């Protein structure tokens, strides 16, 4: 089971984090800081798997973003790498060649795509077509709500009435 997923830039800035297991906020910050510095310090030709405490860390760099997952010791690292790749493919399909700015300015969509792919640390849907269909339906619902009630706005990803 996946414990958490982190996305961060080459400069170490957090772009997305999803925790599937309860951690205290102080511990989340410590884990995030430790893993970010450890992964950024590794050379590009080094293996994308490392053992950290009682977990396996699987990470992959795509352009300027690092995608990092923590899984239990008995989980398959290659499968986790595939899940990361599937998530990146979905982001690419949705945003059209995803970049760091897409994640920054549309973080709610990035979280929604992740939630359609993974729930509770387990892969929920493997079909890219099904995930994209659910995202399109959610976008359509949001558009209809905006048209029927113009007093609702979603500036900066915060809904207000």
JSON list of C-alpha atoms in Angstrom, two decimals:
[
{"chain": "A", "resi": 1, "resn": "UNK", "atom": "CA", "xyz": [0.00, 0.00, 0.00]},
{"chain": "A", "resi": 2, "resn": "UNK", "atom": "CA", "xyz": [1.20, 3.48, -0.84]},
{"chain": "A", "resi": 3, "resn": "UNK", "atom": "CA", "xyz": [1.81, 5.61, 2.25]},
{"chain": "A", "resi": 4, "resn": "UNK", "atom": "CA", "xyz": [2.12, 8.99, 0.54]},
{"chain": "A", "resi": 5, "resn": "UNK", "atom": "CA", "xyz": [2.95, 10.75, -2.72]},
{"chain": "A", "resi": 6, "resn": "UNK", "atom": "CA", "xyz": [4.98, 13.94, -2.99]},
{"chain": "A", "resi": 7, "resn": "UNK", "atom": "CA", "xyz": [5.64, 16.21, -5.95]},
{"chain": "A", "resi": 8, "resn": "UNK", "atom": "CA", "xyz": [8.42, 18.75, -5.65]},
{"chain": "A", "resi": 9, "resn": "UNK", "atom": "CA", "xyz": [10.55, 20.88, -7.94]},
{"chain": "A", "resi": 10, "resn": "UNK", "atom": "CA", "xyz": [14.30, 20.72, -8.56]},
{"chain": "A", "resi": 11, "resn": "UNK", "atom": "CA", "xyz": [14.61, 23.61, -6.12]},
{"chain": "A", "resi": 12, "resn": "UNK", "atom": "CA", "xyz": [12.87, 21.58, -3.40]},
{"chain": "A", "resi": 13, "resn": "UNK", "atom": "CA", "xyz": [9.53, 23.46, -3.48]},
{"chain": "A", "resi": 14, "resn": "UNK", "atom": "CA", "xyz": [6.50, 21.33, -2.59]},
{"chain": "A", "resi": 15, "resn": "UNK", "atom": "CA", "xyz": [3.95, 21.25, -5.40]},
{"chain": "A", "resi": 16, "resn": "UNK", "atom": "CA", "xyz": [1.60, 18.48, -4.26]},
{"chain": "A", "resi": 17, "resn": "UNK", "atom": "CA", "xyz": [1.38, 16.03, -1.38]},
{"chain": "A", "resi": 18, "resn": "UNK", "atom": "CA", "xyz": [-1.11, 13.29, -0.71]},
{"chain": "A", "resi": 19, "resn": "UNK", "atom": "CA", "xyz": [-0.97, 11.28, 2.51]},
{"chain": "A", "resi": 20, "resn": "UNK", "atom": "CA", "xyz": [-2.81, 7.95, 2.59]},
{"chain": "A", "resi": 21, "resn": "UNK", "atom": "CA", "xyz": [-1.75, 7.18, 6.17]},
{"chain": "A", "resi": 22, "resn": "UNK", "atom": "CA", "xyz": [-2.25, 9.53, 9.11]},
{"chain": "A", "resi": 23, "resn": "UNK", "atom": "CA", "xyz": [0.84, 11.44, 10.19]},
{"chain": "A", "resi": 24, "resn": "UNK", "atom": "CA", "xyz": [1.05, 14.42, 12.50]},
{"chain": "A", "resi": 25, "resn": "UNK", "atom": "CA", "xyz": [1.74, 17.73, 10.75]},
{"chain": "A", "resi": 26, "resn": "UNK", "atom": "CA", "xyz": [5.14, 18.03, 12.40]},
{"chain": "A", "resi": 27, "resn": "UNK", "atom": "CA", "xyz": [6.07, 14.55, 11.16]},
{"chain": "A", "resi": 28, "resn": "UNK", "atom": "CA", "xyz": [4.78, 15.31, 7.64]},
{"chain": "A", "resi": 29, "resn": "UNK", "atom": "CA", "xyz": [7.04, 18.36, 7.44]},
{"chain": "A", "resi": 30, "resn": "UNK", "atom": "CA", "xyz": [10.02, 16.38, 8.72]},
{"chain": "A", "resi": 31, "resn": "UNK", "atom": "CA", "xyz": [9.43, 13.49, 6.29]},
{"chain": "A", "resi": 32, "resn": "UNK", "atom": "CA", "xyz": [8.94, 15.88, 3.38]},
{"chain": "A", "resi": 33, "resn": "UNK", "atom": "CA", "xyz": [12.10, 17.84, 4.19]},
{"chain": "A", "resi": 34, "resn": "UNK", "atom": "CA", "xyz": [14.22, 14.70, 4.67]},
{"chain": "A", "resi": 35, "resn": "UNK", "atom": "CA", "xyz": [13.05, 12.98, 1.48]},
{"chain": "A", "resi": 36, "resn": "UNK", "atom": "CA", "xyz": [13.31, 16.12, -0.63]},
{"chain": "A", "resi": 37, "resn": "UNK", "atom": "CA", "xyz": [16.92, 16.75, 0.41]},
{"chain": "A", "resi": 38, "resn": "UNK", "atom": "CA", "xyz": [17.85, 13.07, 0.07]},
{"chain": "A", "resi": 39, "resn": "UNK", "atom": "CA", "xyz": [16.40, 12.71, -3.43]},
{"chain": "A", "resi": 40, "resn": "UNK", "atom": "CA", "xyz": [17.73, 16.04, -4.70]},
{"chain": "A", "resi": 41, "resn": "UNK", "atom": "CA", "xyz": [21.22, 15.06, -3.51]},
{"chain": "A", "resi": 42, "resn": "UNK", "atom": "CA", "xyz": [21.21, 11.84, -5.57]},
{"chain": "A", "resi": 43, "resn": "UNK", "atom": "CA", "xyz": [22.90, 11.76, -8.94]},
{"chain": "A", "resi": 44, "resn": "UNK", "atom": "CA", "xyz": [20.72, 11.39, -12.09]},
{"chain": "A", "resi": 45, "resn": "UNK", "atom": "CA", "xyz": [22.16, 7.96, -12.98]},
{"chain": "A", "resi": 46, "resn": "UNK", "atom": "CA", "xyz": [21.39, 6.49, -9.56]},
{"chain": "A", "resi": 47, "resn": "UNK", "atom": "CA", "xyz": [18.58, 4.00, -9.00]},
{"chain": "A", "resi": 48, "resn": "UNK", "atom": "CA", "xyz": [15.09, 5.44, -8.46]},
{"chain": "A", "resi": 49, "resn": "UNK", "atom": "CA", "xyz": [14.49, 3.20, -5.45]},
{"chain": "A", "resi": 50, "resn": "UNK", "atom": "CA", "xyz": [15.81, 3.65, -1.95]},
{"chain": "A", "resi": 51, "resn": "UNK", "atom": "CA", "xyz": [15.10, 2.24, 1.45]},
{"chain": "A", "resi": 52, "resn": "UNK", "atom": "CA", "xyz": [14.13, 4.83, 4.01]},
{"chain": "A", "resi": 53, "resn": "UNK", "atom": "CA", "xyz": [13.26, 3.88, 7.57]},
{"chain": "A", "resi": 54, "resn": "UNK", "atom": "CA", "xyz": [10.75, 1.00, 7.24]},
{"chain": "A", "resi": 55, "resn": "UNK", "atom": "CA", "xyz": [9.53, 2.10, 3.78]},
{"chain": "A", "resi": 56, "resn": "UNK", "atom": "CA", "xyz": [10.65, 1.91, 0.18]},
{"chain": "A", "resi": 57, "resn": "UNK", "atom": "CA", "xyz": [10.87, 5.20, -1.66]},
{"chain": "A", "resi": 58, "resn": "UNK", "atom": "CA", "xyz": [10.22, 5.17, -5.39]},
{"chain": "A", "resi": 59, "resn": "UNK", "atom": "CA", "xyz": [10.78, 8.37, -7.32]},
{"chain": "A", "resi": 60, "resn": "UNK", "atom": "CA", "xyz": [11.04, 9.59, -10.90]},
{"chain": "A", "resi": 61, "resn": "UNK", "atom": "CA", "xyz": [11.93, 12.95, -12.36]},
{"chain": "A", "resi": 62, "resn": "UNK", "atom": "CA", "xyz": [9.84, 14.32, -15.21]},
{"chain": "A", "resi": 63, "resn": "UNK", "atom": "CA", "xyz": [11.11, 17.66, -16.56]},
{"chain": "A", "resi": 64, "resn": "UNK", "atom": "CA", "xyz": [11.43, 19.94, -13.50]},
{"chain": "A", "resi": 65, "resn": "UNK", "atom": "CA", "xyz": [9.26, 17.85, -11.15]},
{"chain": "A", "resi": 66, "resn": "UNK", "atom": "CA", "xyz": [10.09, 14.89, -8.95]},
{"chain": "A", "resi": 67, "resn": "UNK", "atom": "CA", "xyz": [7.30, 12.40, -8.26]},
{"chain": "A", "resi": 68, "resn": "UNK", "atom": "CA", "xyz": [8.02, 10.49, -5.06]},
{"chain": "A", "resi": 69, "resn": "UNK", "atom": "CA", "xyz": [6.03, 7.64, -3.48]},
{"chain": "A", "resi": 70, "resn": "UNK", "atom": "CA", "xyz": [6.56, 5.75, -0.26]},
{"chain": "A", "resi": 71, "resn": "UNK", "atom": "CA", "xyz": [5.39, 2.14, -0.22]},
{"chain": "A", "resi": 72, "resn": "UNK", "atom": "CA", "xyz": [5.60, -0.72, 2.24]},
{"chain": "A", "resi": 73, "resn": "UNK", "atom": "CA", "xyz": [8.56, -3.11, 2.15]},
{"chain": "A", "resi": 74, "resn": "UNK", "atom": "CA", "xyz": [6.61, -5.95, 0.51]},
{"chain": "A", "resi": 75, "resn": "UNK", "atom": "CA", "xyz": [5.24, -3.78, -2.33]},
{"chain": "A", "resi": 76, "resn": "UNK", "atom": "CA", "xyz": [6.60, -3.95, -5.86]},
{"chain": "A", "resi": 77, "resn": "UNK", "atom": "CA", "xyz": [8.81, -0.98, -6.77]},
{"chain": "A", "resi": 78, "resn": "UNK", "atom": "CA", "xyz": [8.29, -1.41, -10.52]},
{"chain": "A", "resi": 79, "resn": "UNK", "atom": "CA", "xyz": [4.52, -1.35, -10.11]},
{"chain": "A", "resi": 80, "resn": "UNK", "atom": "CA", "xyz": [4.85, 1.87, -8.10]},
{"chain": "A", "resi": 81, "resn": "UNK", "atom": "CA", "xyz": [7.00, 3.34, -10.86]},
{"chain": "A", "resi": 82, "resn": "UNK", "atom": "CA", "xyz": [4.24, 2.42, -13.32]},
{"chain": "A", "resi": 83, "resn": "UNK", "atom": "CA", "xyz": [1.63, 4.15, -11.14]},
{"chain": "A", "resi": 84, "resn": "UNK", "atom": "CA", "xyz": [3.77, 7.29, -11.13]},
{"chain": "A", "resi": 85, "resn": "UNK", "atom": "CA", "xyz": [4.12, 7.07, -14.91]},
{"chain": "A", "resi": 86, "resn": "UNK", "atom": "CA", "xyz": [0.36, 6.56, -15.33]},
{"chain": "A", "resi": 87, "resn": "UNK", "atom": "CA", "xyz": [-0.30, 9.65, -13.24]},
{"chain": "A", "resi": 88, "resn": "UNK", "atom": "CA", "xyz": [2.11, 11.69, -15.37]},
{"chain": "A", "resi": 89, "resn": "UNK", "atom": "CA", "xyz": [0.43, 10.38, -18.54]},
{"chain": "A", "resi": 90, "resn": "UNK", "atom": "CA", "xyz": [-2.97, 11.45, -17.21]},
{"chain": "A", "resi": 91, "resn": "UNK", "atom": "CA", "xyz": [-1.64, 14.90, -16.31]},
{"chain": "A", "resi": 92, "resn": "UNK", "atom": "CA", "xyz": [-0.14, 15.16, -19.80]},
{"chain": "A", "resi": 93, "resn": "UNK", "atom": "CA", "xyz": [-3.42, 14.19, -21.45]},
{"chain": "A", "resi": 94, "resn": "UNK", "atom": "CA", "xyz": [-5.43, 16.63, -19.36]},
{"chain": "A", "resi": 95, "resn": "UNK", "atom": "CA", "xyz": [-3.09, 19.62, -19.51]},
{"chain": "A", "resi": 96, "resn": "UNK", "atom": "CA", "xyz": [-1.47, 18.88, -22.88]},
{"chain": "A", "resi": 97, "resn": "UNK", "atom": "CA", "xyz": [2.21, 18.41, -21.98]},
{"chain": "A", "resi": 98, "resn": "UNK", "atom": "CA", "xyz": [2.02, 19.15, -18.26]},
{"chain": "A", "resi": 99, "resn": "UNK", "atom": "CA", "xyz": [4.51, 21.51, -16.66]},
{"chain": "A", "resi": 100, "resn": "UNK", "atom": "CA", "xyz": [5.18, 22.73, -13.15]},
{"chain": "A", "resi": 101, "resn": "UNK", "atom": "CA", "xyz": [3.00, 25.81, -13.67]},
{"chain": "A", "resi": 102, "resn": "UNK", "atom": "CA", "xyz": [0.01, 23.60, -14.53]},
{"chain": "A", "resi": 103, "resn": "UNK", "atom": "CA", "xyz": [0.36, 21.92, -11.14]},
{"chain": "A", "resi": 104, "resn": "UNK", "atom": "CA", "xyz": [0.81, 25.25, -9.34]},
{"chain": "A", "resi": 105, "resn": "UNK", "atom": "CA", "xyz": [-2.18, 27.03, -10.90]},
{"chain": "A", "resi": 106, "resn": "UNK", "atom": "CA", "xyz": [-4.49, 24.02, -11.24]},
{"chain": "A", "resi": 107, "resn": "UNK", "atom": "CA", "xyz": [-3.59, 22.05, -8.13]},
{"chain": "A", "resi": 108, "resn": "UNK", "atom": "CA", "xyz": [-7.24, 21.09, -7.53]},
{"chain": "A", "resi": 109, "resn": "UNK", "atom": "CA", "xyz": [-7.31, 19.33, -10.92]},
{"chain": "A", "resi": 110, "resn": "UNK", "atom": "CA", "xyz": [-4.02, 17.56, -10.15]},
{"chain": "A", "resi": 111, "resn": "UNK", "atom": "CA", "xyz": [-5.49, 16.33, -6.86]},
{"chain": "A", "resi": 112, "resn": "UNK", "atom": "CA", "xyz": [-8.72, 15.28, -8.57]},
{"chain": "A", "resi": 113, "resn": "UNK", "atom": "CA", "xyz": [-6.82, 13.26, -11.18]},
{"chain": "A", "resi": 114, "resn": "UNK", "atom": "CA", "xyz": [-4.77, 11.61, -8.42]},
{"chain": "A", "resi": 115, "resn": "UNK", "atom": "CA", "xyz": [-7.95, 10.80, -6.48]},
{"chain": "A", "resi": 116, "resn": "UNK", "atom": "CA", "xyz": [-9.49, 9.18, -9.55]},
{"chain": "A", "resi": 117, "resn": "UNK", "atom": "CA", "xyz": [-6.36, 7.04, -9.97]},
{"chain": "A", "resi": 118, "resn": "UNK", "atom": "CA", "xyz": [-5.54, 6.18, -6.34]},
{"chain": "A", "resi": 119, "resn": "UNK", "atom": "CA", "xyz": [-7.78, 5.90, -3.30]},
{"chain": "A", "resi": 120, "resn": "UNK", "atom": "CA", "xyz": [-6.56, 4.97, 0.15]},
{"chain": "A", "resi": 121, "resn": "UNK", "atom": "CA", "xyz": [-3.08, 4.19, -1.15]},
{"chain": "A", "resi": 122, "resn": "UNK", "atom": "CA", "xyz": [-4.32, 1.57, -3.60]},
{"chain": "A", "resi": 123, "resn": "UNK", "atom": "CA", "xyz": [-4.75, 1.93, -7.35]},
{"chain": "A", "resi": 124, "resn": "UNK", "atom": "CA", "xyz": [-8.43, 2.38, -8.11]},
{"chain": "A", "resi": 125, "resn": "UNK", "atom": "CA", "xyz": [-8.58, 2.72, -11.88]},
{"chain": "A", "resi": 126, "resn": "UNK", "atom": "CA", "xyz": [-5.99, 1.59, -14.41]},
{"chain": "A", "resi": 127, "resn": "UNK", "atom": "CA", "xyz": [-7.84, 2.80, -17.49]},
{"chain": "A", "resi": 128, "resn": "UNK", "atom": "CA", "xyz": [-6.67, 6.23, -18.63]},
{"chain": "A", "resi": 129, "resn": "UNK", "atom": "CA", "xyz": [-9.85, 6.55, -20.67]},
{"chain": "A", "resi": 130, "resn": "UNK", "atom": "CA", "xyz": [-12.07, 6.02, -17.60]},
{"chain": "A", "resi": 131, "resn": "UNK", "atom": "CA", "xyz": [-10.13, 8.51, -15.50]},
{"chain": "A", "resi": 132, "resn": "UNK", "atom": "CA", "xyz": [-10.22, 11.15, -18.24]},
{"chain": "A", "resi": 133, "resn": "UNK", "atom": "CA", "xyz": [-13.95, 10.53, -18.69]},
{"chain": "A", "resi": 134, "resn": "UNK", "atom": "CA", "xyz": [-14.56, 11.16, -14.97]},
{"chain": "A", "resi": 135, "resn": "UNK", "atom": "CA", "xyz": [-12.48, 14.34, -15.12]},
{"chain": "A", "resi": 136, "resn": "UNK", "atom": "CA", "xyz": [-14.39, 15.56, -18.18]},
{"chain": "A", "resi": 137, "resn": "UNK", "atom": "CA", "xyz": [-17.69, 14.90, -16.36]},
{"chain": "A", "resi": 138, "resn": "UNK", "atom": "CA", "xyz": [-16.47, 16.88, -13.35]},
{"chain": "A", "resi": 139, "resn": "UNK", "atom": "CA", "xyz": [-15.37, 19.76, -15.59]},
{"chain": "A", "resi": 140, "resn": "UNK", "atom": "CA", "xyz": [-18.77, 19.75, -17.30]},
{"chain": "A", "resi": 141, "resn": "UNK", "atom": "CA", "xyz": [-20.56, 19.82, -13.93]},
{"chain": "A", "resi": 142, "resn": "UNK", "atom": "CA", "xyz": [-18.40, 22.74, -12.80]},
{"chain": "A", "resi": 143, "resn": "UNK", "atom": "CA", "xyz": [-19.16, 24.60, -16.04]},
{"chain": "A", "resi": 144, "resn": "UNK", "atom": "CA", "xyz": [-22.92, 24.03, -15.70]},
{"chain": "A", "resi": 145, "resn": "UNK", "atom": "CA", "xyz": [-22.83, 25.26, -12.09]},
{"chain": "A", "resi": 146, "resn": "UNK", "atom": "CA", "xyz": [-20.99, 28.40, -13.16]},
{"chain": "A", "resi": 147, "resn": "UNK", "atom": "CA", "xyz": [-23.52, 29.11, -15.93]},
{"chain": "A", "resi": 148, "resn": "UNK", "atom": "CA", "xyz": [-26.62, 28.50, -13.82]},
{"chain": "A", "resi": 149, "resn": "UNK", "atom": "CA", "xyz": [-25.36, 30.46, -10.82]},
{"chain": "A", "resi": 150, "resn": "UNK", "atom": "CA", "xyz": [-22.97, 33.23, -11.86]},
{"chain": "A", "resi": 151, "resn": "UNK", "atom": "CA", "xyz": [-22.58, 34.43, -8.26]},
{"chain": "A", "resi": 152, "resn": "UNK", "atom": "CA", "xyz": [-20.42, 31.35, -7.60]},
{"chain": "A", "resi": 153, "resn": "UNK", "atom": "CA", "xyz": [-16.74, 31.87, -8.38]},
{"chain": "A", "resi": 154, "resn": "UNK", "atom": "CA", "xyz": [-13.66, 29.70, -8.10]},
{"chain": "A", "resi": 155, "resn": "UNK", "atom": "CA", "xyz": [-10.81, 32.17, -8.07]},
{"chain": "A", "resi": 156, "resn": "UNK", "atom": "CA", "xyz": [-7.54, 30.61, -6.91]},
{"chain": "A", "resi": 157, "resn": "UNK", "atom": "CA", "xyz": [-9.26, 27.24, -6.46]},
{"chain": "A", "resi": 158, "resn": "UNK", "atom": "CA", "xyz": [-11.40, 28.51, -3.54]},
{"chain": "A", "resi": 159, "resn": "UNK", "atom": "CA", "xyz": [-15.15, 28.37, -4.06]},
{"chain": "A", "resi": 160, "resn": "UNK", "atom": "CA", "xyz": [-17.19, 31.23, -2.72]},
{"chain": "A", "resi": 161, "resn": "UNK", "atom": "CA", "xyz": [-20.83, 32.17, -2.92]}
]
